[in-house]
Coordinates of C-alpha atoms and ligand atoms in Angstrom, one line a residue:
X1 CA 0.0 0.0 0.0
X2 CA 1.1 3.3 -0.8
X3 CA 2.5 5.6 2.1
X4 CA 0.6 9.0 2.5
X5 CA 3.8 10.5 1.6
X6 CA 3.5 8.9 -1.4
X7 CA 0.0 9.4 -2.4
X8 CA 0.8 13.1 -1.7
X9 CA 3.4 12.8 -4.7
X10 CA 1.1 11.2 -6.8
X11 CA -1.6 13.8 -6.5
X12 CA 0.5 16.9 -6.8
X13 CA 2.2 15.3 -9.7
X14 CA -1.5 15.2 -11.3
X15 CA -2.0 18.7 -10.3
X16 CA 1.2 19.9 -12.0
X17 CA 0.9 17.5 -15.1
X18 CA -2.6 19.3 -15.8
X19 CA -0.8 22.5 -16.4
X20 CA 0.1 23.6 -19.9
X21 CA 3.9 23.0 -20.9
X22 CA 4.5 26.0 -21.9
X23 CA 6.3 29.5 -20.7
X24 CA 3.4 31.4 -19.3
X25 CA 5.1 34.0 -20.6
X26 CA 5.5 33.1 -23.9
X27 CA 1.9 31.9 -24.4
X28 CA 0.1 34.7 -25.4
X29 CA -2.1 36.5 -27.7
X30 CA 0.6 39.2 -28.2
X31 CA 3.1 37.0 -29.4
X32 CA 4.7 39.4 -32.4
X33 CA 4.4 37.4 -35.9
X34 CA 7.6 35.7 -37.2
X35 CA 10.2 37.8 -39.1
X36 CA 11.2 36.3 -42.5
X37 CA 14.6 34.7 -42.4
X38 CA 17.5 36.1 -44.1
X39 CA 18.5 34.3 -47.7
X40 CA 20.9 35.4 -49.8
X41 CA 24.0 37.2 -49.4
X42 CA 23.6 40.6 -46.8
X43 CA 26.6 43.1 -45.8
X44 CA 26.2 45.4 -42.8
X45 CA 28.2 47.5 -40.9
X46 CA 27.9 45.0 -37.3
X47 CA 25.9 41.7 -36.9
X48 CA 24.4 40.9 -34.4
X49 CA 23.8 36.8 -33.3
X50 CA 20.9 36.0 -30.7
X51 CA 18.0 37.7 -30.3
X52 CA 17.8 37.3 -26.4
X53 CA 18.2 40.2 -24.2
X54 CA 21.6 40.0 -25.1
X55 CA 21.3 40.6 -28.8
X56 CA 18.7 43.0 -28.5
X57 CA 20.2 45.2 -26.2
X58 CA 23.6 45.0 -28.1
X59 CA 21.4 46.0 -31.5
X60 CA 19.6 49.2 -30.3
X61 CA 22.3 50.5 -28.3
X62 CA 24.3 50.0 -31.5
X63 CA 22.0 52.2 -33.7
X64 CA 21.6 54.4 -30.9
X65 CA 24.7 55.4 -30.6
X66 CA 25.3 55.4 -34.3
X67 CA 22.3 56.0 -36.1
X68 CA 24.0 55.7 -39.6
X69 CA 25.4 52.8 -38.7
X70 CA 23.4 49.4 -40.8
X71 CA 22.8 46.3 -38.0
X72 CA 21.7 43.2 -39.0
X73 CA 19.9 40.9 -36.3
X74 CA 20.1 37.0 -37.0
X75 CA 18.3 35.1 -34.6
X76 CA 18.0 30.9 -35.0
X77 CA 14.6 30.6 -33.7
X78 CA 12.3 33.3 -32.5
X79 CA 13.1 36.4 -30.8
X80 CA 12.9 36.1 -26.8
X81 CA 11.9 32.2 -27.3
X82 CA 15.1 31.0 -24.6
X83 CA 15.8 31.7 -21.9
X84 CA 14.8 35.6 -22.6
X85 CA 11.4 34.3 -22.6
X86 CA 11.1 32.1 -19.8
X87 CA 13.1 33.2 -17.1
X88 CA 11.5 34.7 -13.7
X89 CA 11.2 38.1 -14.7
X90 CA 13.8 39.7 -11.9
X91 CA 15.1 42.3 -13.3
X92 CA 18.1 43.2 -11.0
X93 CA 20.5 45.4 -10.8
X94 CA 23.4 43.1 -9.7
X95 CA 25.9 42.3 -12.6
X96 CA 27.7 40.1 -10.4
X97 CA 25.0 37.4 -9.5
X98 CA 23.7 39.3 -6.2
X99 CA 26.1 41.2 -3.7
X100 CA 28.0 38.8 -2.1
X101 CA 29.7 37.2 -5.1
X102 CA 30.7 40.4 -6.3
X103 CA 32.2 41.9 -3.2
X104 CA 34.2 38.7 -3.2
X105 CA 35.5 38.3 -6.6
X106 CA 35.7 41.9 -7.3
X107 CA 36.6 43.8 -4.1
X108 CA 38.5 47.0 -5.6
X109 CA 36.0 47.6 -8.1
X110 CA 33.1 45.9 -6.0
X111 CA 31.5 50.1 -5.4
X112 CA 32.1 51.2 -9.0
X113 CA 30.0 47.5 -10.3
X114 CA 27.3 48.2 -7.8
X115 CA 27.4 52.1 -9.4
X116 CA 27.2 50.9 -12.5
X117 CA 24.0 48.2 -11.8
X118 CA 22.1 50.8 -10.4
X119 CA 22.8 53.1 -13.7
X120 CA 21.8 49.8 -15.8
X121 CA 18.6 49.2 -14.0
X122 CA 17.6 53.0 -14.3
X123 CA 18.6 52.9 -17.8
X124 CA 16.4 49.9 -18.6
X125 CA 13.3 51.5 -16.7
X126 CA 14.2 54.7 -18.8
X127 CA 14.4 52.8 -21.8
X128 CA 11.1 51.4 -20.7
X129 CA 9.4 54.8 -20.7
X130 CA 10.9 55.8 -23.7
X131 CA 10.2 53.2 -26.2
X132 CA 6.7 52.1 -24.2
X133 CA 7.7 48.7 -23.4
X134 CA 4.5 47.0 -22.6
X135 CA 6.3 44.9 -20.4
X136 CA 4.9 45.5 -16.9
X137 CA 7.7 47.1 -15.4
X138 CA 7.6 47.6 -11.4
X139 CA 10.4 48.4 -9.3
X140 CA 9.2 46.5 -6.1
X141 CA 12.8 45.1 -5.3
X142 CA 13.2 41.5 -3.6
X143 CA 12.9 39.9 -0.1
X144 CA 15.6 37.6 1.0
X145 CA 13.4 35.3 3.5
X146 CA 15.0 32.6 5.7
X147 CA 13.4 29.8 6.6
X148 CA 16.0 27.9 8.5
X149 CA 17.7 29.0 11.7
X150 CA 21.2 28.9 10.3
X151 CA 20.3 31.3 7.4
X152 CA 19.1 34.2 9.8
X153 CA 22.2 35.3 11.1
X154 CA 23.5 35.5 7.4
X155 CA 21.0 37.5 6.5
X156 CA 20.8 40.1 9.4
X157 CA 25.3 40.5 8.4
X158 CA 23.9 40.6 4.6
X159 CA 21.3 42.8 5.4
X160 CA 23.6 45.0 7.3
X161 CA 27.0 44.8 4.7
X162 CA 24.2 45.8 1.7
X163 CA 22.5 48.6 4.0
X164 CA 19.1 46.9 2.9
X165 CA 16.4 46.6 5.9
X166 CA 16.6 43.4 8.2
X167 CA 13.1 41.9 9.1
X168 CA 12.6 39.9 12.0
X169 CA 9.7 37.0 11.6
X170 CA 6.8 38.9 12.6
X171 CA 8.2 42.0 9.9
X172 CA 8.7 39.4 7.1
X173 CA 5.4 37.8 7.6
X174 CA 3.7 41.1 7.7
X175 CA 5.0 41.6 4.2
X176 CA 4.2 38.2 2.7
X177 CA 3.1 35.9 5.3
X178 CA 4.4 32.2 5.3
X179 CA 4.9 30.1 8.2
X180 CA 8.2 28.5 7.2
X181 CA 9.7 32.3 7.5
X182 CA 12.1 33.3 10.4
X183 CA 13.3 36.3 9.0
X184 CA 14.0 38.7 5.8
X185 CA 15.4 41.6 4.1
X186 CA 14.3 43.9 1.9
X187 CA 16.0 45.4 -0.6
X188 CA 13.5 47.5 -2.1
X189 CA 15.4 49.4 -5.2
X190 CA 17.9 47.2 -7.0
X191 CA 14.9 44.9 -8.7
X192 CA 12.3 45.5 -11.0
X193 CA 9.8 42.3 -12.0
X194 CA 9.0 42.2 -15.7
X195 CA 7.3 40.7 -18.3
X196 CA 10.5 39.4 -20.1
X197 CA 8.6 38.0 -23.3
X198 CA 7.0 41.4 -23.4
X199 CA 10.0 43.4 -22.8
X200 CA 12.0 40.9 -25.6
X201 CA 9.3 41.9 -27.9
X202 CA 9.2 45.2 -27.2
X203 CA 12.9 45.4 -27.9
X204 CA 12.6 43.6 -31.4
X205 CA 10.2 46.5 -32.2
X206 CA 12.0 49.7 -30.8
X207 CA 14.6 48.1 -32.9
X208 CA 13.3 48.0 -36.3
X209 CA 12.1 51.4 -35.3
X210 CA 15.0 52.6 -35.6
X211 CA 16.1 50.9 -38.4
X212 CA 17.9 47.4 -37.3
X213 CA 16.9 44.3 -39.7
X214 CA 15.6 41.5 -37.6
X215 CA 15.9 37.8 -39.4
X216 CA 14.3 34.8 -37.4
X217 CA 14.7 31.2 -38.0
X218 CA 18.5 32.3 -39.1
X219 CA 20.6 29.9 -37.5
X220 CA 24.8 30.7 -37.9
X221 CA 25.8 27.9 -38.6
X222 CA 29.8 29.4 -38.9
X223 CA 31.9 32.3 -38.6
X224 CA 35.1 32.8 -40.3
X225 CA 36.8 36.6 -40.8
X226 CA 39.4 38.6 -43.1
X227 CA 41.0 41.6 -43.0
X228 CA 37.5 43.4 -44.4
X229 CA 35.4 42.0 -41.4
X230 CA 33.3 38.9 -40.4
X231 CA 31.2 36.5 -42.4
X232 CA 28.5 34.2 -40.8
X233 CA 27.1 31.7 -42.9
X234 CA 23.4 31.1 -42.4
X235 CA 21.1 28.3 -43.3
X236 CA 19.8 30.6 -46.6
X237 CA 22.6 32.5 -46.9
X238 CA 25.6 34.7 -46.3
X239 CA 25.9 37.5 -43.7
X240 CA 29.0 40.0 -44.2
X241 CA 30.0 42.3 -41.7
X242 CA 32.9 44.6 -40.4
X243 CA 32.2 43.6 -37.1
X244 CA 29.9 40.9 -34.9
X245 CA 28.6 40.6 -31.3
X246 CA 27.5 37.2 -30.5
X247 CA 24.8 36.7 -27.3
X248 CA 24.2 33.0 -27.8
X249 CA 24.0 32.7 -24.3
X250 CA 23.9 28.9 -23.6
X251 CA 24.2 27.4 -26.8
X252 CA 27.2 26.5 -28.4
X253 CA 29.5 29.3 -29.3
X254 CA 30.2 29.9 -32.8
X255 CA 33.9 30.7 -31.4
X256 CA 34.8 27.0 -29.9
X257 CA 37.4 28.1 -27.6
X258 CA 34.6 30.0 -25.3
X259 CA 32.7 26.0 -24.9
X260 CA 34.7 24.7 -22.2
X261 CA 33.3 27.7 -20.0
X262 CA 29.8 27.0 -20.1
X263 CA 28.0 24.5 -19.0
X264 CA 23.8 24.7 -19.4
X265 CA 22.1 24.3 -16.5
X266 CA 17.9 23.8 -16.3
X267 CA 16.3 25.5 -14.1
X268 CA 12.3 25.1 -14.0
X269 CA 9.2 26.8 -12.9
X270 CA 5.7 26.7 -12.7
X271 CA 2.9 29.3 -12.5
X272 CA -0.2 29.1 -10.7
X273 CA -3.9 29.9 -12.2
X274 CA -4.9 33.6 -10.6
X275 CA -5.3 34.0 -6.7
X276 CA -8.7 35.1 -6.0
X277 CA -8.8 38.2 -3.7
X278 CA -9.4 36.2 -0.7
X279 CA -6.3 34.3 -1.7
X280 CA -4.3 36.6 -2.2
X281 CA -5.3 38.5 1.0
X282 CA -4.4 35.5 2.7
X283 CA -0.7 35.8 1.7
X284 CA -0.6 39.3 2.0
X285 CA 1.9 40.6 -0.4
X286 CA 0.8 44.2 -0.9
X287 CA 4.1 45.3 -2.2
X288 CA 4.4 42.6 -4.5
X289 CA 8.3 41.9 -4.3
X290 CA 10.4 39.3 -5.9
X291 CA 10.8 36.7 -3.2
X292 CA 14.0 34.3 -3.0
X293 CA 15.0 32.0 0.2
X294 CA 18.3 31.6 1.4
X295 CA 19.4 27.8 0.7
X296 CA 22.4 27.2 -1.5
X297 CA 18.8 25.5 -3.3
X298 CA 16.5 28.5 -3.8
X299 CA 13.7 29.2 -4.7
X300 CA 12.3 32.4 -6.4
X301 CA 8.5 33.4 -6.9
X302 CA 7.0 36.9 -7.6
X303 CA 3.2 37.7 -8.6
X304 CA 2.2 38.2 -12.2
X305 CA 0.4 41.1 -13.5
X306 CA -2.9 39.0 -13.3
X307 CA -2.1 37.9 -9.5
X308 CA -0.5 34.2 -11.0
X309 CA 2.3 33.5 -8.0
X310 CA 5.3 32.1 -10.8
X311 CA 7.2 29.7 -8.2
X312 CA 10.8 28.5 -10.3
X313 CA 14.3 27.1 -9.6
X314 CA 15.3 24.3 -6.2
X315 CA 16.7 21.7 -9.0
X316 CA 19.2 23.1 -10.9
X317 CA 20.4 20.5 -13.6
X318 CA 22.7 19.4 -16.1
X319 CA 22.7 16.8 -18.8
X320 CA 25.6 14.7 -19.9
X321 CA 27.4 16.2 -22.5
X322 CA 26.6 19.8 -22.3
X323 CA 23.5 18.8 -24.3
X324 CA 20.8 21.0 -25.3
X325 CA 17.6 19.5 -25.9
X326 CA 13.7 20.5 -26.4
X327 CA 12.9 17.5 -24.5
X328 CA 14.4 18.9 -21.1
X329 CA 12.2 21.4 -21.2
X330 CA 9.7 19.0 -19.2
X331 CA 10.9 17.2 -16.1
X332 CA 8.1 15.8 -13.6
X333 CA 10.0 15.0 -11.0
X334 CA 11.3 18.5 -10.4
X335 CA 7.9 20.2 -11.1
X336 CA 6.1 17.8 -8.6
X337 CA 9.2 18.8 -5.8
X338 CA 8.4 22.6 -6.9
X339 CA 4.9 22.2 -6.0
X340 CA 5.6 19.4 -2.8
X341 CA 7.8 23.2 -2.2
X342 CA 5.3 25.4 -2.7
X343 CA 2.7 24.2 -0.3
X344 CA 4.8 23.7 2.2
X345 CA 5.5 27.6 1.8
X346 CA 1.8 28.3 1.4
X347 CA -0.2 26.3 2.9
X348 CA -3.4 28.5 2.8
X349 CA -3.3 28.3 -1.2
X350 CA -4.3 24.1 -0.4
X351 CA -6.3 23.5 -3.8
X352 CA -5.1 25.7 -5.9
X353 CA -3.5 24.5 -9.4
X354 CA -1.3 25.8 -11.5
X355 CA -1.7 27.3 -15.6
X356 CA 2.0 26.4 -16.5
X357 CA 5.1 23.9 -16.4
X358 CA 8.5 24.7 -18.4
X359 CA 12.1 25.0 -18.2
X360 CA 14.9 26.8 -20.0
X361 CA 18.5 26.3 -20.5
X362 CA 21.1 28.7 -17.4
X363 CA 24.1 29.7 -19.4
X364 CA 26.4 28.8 -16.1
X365 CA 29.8 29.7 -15.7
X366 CA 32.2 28.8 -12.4
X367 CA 32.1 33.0 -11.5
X368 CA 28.1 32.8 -11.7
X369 CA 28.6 36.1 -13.6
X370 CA 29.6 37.3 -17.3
X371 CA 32.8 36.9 -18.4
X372 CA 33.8 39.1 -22.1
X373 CA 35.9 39.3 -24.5
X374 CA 36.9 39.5 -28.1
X375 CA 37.7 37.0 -31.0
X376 CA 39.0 37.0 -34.8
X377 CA 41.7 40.1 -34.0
X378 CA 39.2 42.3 -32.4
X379 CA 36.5 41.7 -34.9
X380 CA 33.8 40.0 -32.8
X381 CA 32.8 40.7 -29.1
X382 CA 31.0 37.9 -26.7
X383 CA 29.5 38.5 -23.2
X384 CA 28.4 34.8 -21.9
X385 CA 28.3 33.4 -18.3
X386 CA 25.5 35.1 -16.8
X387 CA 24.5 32.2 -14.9
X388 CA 20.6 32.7 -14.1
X389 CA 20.8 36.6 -13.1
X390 CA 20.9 38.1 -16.9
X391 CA 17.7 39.5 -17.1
X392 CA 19.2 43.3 -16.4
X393 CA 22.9 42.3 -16.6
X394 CA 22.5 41.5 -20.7
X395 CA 22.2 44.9 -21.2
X396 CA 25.2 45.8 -19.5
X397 CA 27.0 43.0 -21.2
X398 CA 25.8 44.6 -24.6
X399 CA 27.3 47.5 -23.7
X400 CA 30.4 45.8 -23.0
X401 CA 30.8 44.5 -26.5
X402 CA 30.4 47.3 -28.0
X403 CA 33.1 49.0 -26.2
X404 CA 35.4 46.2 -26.5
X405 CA 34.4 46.1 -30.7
X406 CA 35.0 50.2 -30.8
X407 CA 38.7 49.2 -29.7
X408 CA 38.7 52.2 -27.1
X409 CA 39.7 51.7 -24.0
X410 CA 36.4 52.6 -21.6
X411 CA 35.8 52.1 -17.7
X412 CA 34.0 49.2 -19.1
X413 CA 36.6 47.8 -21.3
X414 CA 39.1 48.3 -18.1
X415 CA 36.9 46.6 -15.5
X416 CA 39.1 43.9 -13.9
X417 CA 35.7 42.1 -14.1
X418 CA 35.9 42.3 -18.0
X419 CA 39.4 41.7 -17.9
X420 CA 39.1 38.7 -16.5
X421 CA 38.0 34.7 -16.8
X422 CA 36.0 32.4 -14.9
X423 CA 37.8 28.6 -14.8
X424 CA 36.4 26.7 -17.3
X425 CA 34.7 23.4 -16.8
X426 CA 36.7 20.0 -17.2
X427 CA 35.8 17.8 -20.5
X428 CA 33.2 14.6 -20.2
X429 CA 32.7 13.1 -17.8
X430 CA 34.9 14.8 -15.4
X431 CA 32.4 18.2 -15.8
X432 CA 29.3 15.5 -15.4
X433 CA 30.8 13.7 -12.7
X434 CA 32.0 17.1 -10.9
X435 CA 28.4 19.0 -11.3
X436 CA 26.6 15.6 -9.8
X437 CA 29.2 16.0 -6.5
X438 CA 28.9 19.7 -6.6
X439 CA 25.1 19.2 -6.0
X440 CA 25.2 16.6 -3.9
X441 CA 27.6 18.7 -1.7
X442 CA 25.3 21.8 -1.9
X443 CA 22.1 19.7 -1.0
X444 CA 24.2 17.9 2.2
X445 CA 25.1 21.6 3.1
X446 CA 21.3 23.0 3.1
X447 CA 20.9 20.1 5.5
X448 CA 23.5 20.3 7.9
X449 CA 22.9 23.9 8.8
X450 CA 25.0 25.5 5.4
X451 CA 28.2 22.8 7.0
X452 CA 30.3 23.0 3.7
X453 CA 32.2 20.0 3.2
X454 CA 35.8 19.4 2.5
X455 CA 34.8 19.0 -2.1
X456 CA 32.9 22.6 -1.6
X457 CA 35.4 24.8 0.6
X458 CA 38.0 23.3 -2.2
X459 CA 35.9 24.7 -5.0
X460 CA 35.9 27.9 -3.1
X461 CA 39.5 28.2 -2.2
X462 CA 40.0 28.4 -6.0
X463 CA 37.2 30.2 -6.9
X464 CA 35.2 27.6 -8.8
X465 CA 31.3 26.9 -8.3
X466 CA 28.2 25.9 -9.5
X467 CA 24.8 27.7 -9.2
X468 CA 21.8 29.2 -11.3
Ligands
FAD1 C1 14.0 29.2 -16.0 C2 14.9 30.4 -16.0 C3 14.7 31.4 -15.0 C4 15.5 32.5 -15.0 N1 15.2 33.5 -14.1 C5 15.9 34.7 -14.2 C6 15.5 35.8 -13.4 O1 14.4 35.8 -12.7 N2 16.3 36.9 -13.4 C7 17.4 37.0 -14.2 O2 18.1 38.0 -14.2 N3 17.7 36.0 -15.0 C8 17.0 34.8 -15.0 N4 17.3 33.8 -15.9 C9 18.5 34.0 -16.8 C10 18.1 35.0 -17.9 O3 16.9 34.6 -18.5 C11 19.2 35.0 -19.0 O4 20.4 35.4 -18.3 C12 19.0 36.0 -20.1 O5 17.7 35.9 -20.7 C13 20.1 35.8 -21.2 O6 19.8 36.5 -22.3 P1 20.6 36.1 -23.6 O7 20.1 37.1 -24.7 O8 22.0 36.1 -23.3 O9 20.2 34.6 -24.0 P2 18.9 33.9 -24.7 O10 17.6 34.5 -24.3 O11 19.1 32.4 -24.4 O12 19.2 34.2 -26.2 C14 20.2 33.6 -26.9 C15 19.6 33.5 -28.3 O13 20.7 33.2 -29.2 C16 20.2 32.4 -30.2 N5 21.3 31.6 -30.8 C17 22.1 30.8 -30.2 N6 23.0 30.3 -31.1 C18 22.7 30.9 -32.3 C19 23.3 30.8 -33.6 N7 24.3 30.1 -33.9 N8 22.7 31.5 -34.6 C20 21.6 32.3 -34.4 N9 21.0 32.4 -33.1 C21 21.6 31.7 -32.1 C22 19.2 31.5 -29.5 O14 18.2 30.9 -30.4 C23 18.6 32.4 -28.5 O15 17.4 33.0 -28.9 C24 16.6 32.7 -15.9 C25 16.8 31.7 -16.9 C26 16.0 30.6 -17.0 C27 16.2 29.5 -18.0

């Protein structure tokens, strides 16, 4: 006979199997219609590969900047449909993966990074204003929230280090109320939540506004250069160009030599069908912040503009191989944990079920933040790495390229952080076998009150890790 554990499973795996597989984000009405892809033989002045955040950024701020300028936008699929389009909407202001990292890894220039996320989050919500992104932008910032003893001191000294406001239970609860919480902070600036389908779309059009051709279903397929510039070949065609930014994120780089830094991680999340008013009343939530606990496992969730709660992330995981398939998209197990999760978390929301299941591909590096650089003398810029916080930090990394492609030296361009490389992974199977410890490691170490063992404080003595 089944336990009651057990039939628990079962049932909540019903309850998320009912939901659509699908990004909630993605699914929808306003879904632009497909650009045509490019055939034949195009020259530009810079091409751009990717049409994430990443590319889309790197494209306007291109034809901003330089208005005469011709950009050409080649994009293998549909704009926004990766991880641009299915991602947890934070946008935050961190370019180094949240505070902590960054005072670590970067200390000297730790101020002038956090100076310059703030301007990249203003600039986004400017931009936001300016083209009319429809992409419900609010600046409601994030709670920390721990829910195990160990984690509270942490984040009272984090809380303390960032100058953000520490919230004992009582404070956290009053803000969104959930009986596994022992304390919080608030950081109530540095984050916007957003509509990141929206927002990719609404960059694609401010784009061809002013005047950058967009091709979709335009896989490169190889980049080779001369002394005139850069040629990608495409599935159709040819692209020529005098100079290339590539923000293929995840996927593997046209430029080989970057692969051994990247390993894609999937990261999943589910939405919930809308809370009724007495639901949502229930879990209070009136400023409707991004909410993330504190395990080396973490969970995000934030409302949707339609009072959805979208609950994502716990399992972080990696297939042999450094494989990228459709098919990972799904994974039961984790979505049946997420919800096991998420009514442990709330248990007044008992009954309610959920619109959407999906995952998405992490672009993870061993610094959890971009790394940048150049290829074929100078001619083409990357920006990869961002390791599940690139939501705000792509644009950033956009202007990064195009500094390092202008061949001026810039207080980007002379960032130690953009001067600089993460390790890179081992081949097969060492990185397979060294991600499955890793995780193992982290998942002992949320258990034994954050205890890191002898594997992890090695990784950290030189710098290496694994996150989302
Ligand atoms: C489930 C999930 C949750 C996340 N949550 C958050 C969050 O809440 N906050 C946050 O800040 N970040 C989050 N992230 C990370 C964030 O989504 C990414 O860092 C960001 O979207 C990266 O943008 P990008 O343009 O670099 O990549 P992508 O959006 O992946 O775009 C890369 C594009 O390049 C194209 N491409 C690749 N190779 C080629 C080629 N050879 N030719 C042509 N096109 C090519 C791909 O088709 C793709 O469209 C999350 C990610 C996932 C998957």
């Amino acid at each position: 006979m089944a336990s009651s554990e057990d039939a628990r499973r079962e049932e909540l795996t019903r309850l998320v199997m009912a939901a659509k597989p699908a990004s909630f984000w993605l699914d929808s009405p306003d879904a632009p219609a497909v650009r045509a892809p490019l055939r034949g033989e195009v020259a530009c002045d810079l091409a751009v590969v990717g049409g994430g955040f990443g590319g889309l950024w790197a494209a306007l701020l291109a034809k901003e900047a330089n208005p005469g300028r011709s950009v050409v936008l080649i994009e293998g699929s549909g704009i926004g449909w990766a991880a641009s389009g299915r991602n947890g909407g934070f946008c935050d202001a961190s370019l180094t993966h949240g505070a902590a990292n960054g005072r670590e890894r970067f200390p000297a220039e730790f101020e002038t990074l956090e100076r310059l996320g703030t301007e990249n989050l203003d600039a986004i919500e400017a931009a936001t204003g300016h083209y009319g992104f429809d992409c419900e932008f609010e600046r409601a910032g994030t709670l920390a929230v721990a829910t195990e003893d160990y984690q509270v001191a942490g984040l009272r000294e984090a809380a303390a280090a960032d100058g953000v406001k520490f919230l004992d239970a009582a404070a956290v609860r009053a803000e969104v109320d959930s009986p596994t919480y022992l304390a919080g902070s608030w950081d109530a600036g540095n984050t916007a939540m957003v509509h990141p389908a929206r927002l990719a779309w609404g960059l694609a059009a401010a784009c061809e506004r002013i005047g950058v051709r967009i091709a979709e279903r335009t896989p490169a397929t190889g980049l080779a250069s001369d002394a005139d510039g850069v040629t990608l070949r495409t599935r159709h065609g040819m692209l020529r160009a005098r100079r290339a930014v590539l923000a293929t994120n995840a996927f593997p780089s046209l430029v080989k030599r970057l692969r051994p830094y990247i390993v894609p991680v999937y990261d999943y999340v589910l939405v919930t069908e809308p809370l009724t008013a007495a639901q949502l009343a229930s879990v209070g939530w009136r400023n409707r912040q991004g909410v993330a606990d504190s395990g080396n496992q973490f969970h995000y969730y934030r409302l949707t503009a339609d009072n959805r709660i979208l609950w994502g992330g716990y399992d972080a995981i990696y297939y042999f191989g450094r494989v990228m398939r459709s098919s990972y998209d799904q994974r039961p197990e984790t979505f049946t944990r997420l919800a096991e999760h998420f009514f442990t978390t709330f248990p007044q929301l008992e009954g309610i079920g959920f619109s959407h299941r999906w995952g998405g591909a992490i672009d993870t590096c061993s610094r959890f933040c971009a790394f940048y650089g150049t290829a074929h003398r100078g001619r083409v810029a990357y920006a990869l790495g961002y390791t599940g916080l690139g939501v705000g930090a792509t644009r950033f990394g956009a202007r990064v390229m195009l500094d390092l492609l202008s061949g001026e030296r810039t207080e980007l361009t002379e960032l130690e952080m953009v001067r600089s490389k993460p390790l890179p992974f081992p081949p097969e199977p060492f990185a397979y076998l060294g991600v499955q410890a890793t995780r193992w490691s982290l998942d002992q170490a949320d258990r034994r009150s954050g205890r890191r063992n002898l594997l992890l404080r090695g990784l950290d003595a030189i710098g290496m890790g694994y996150d989302s």
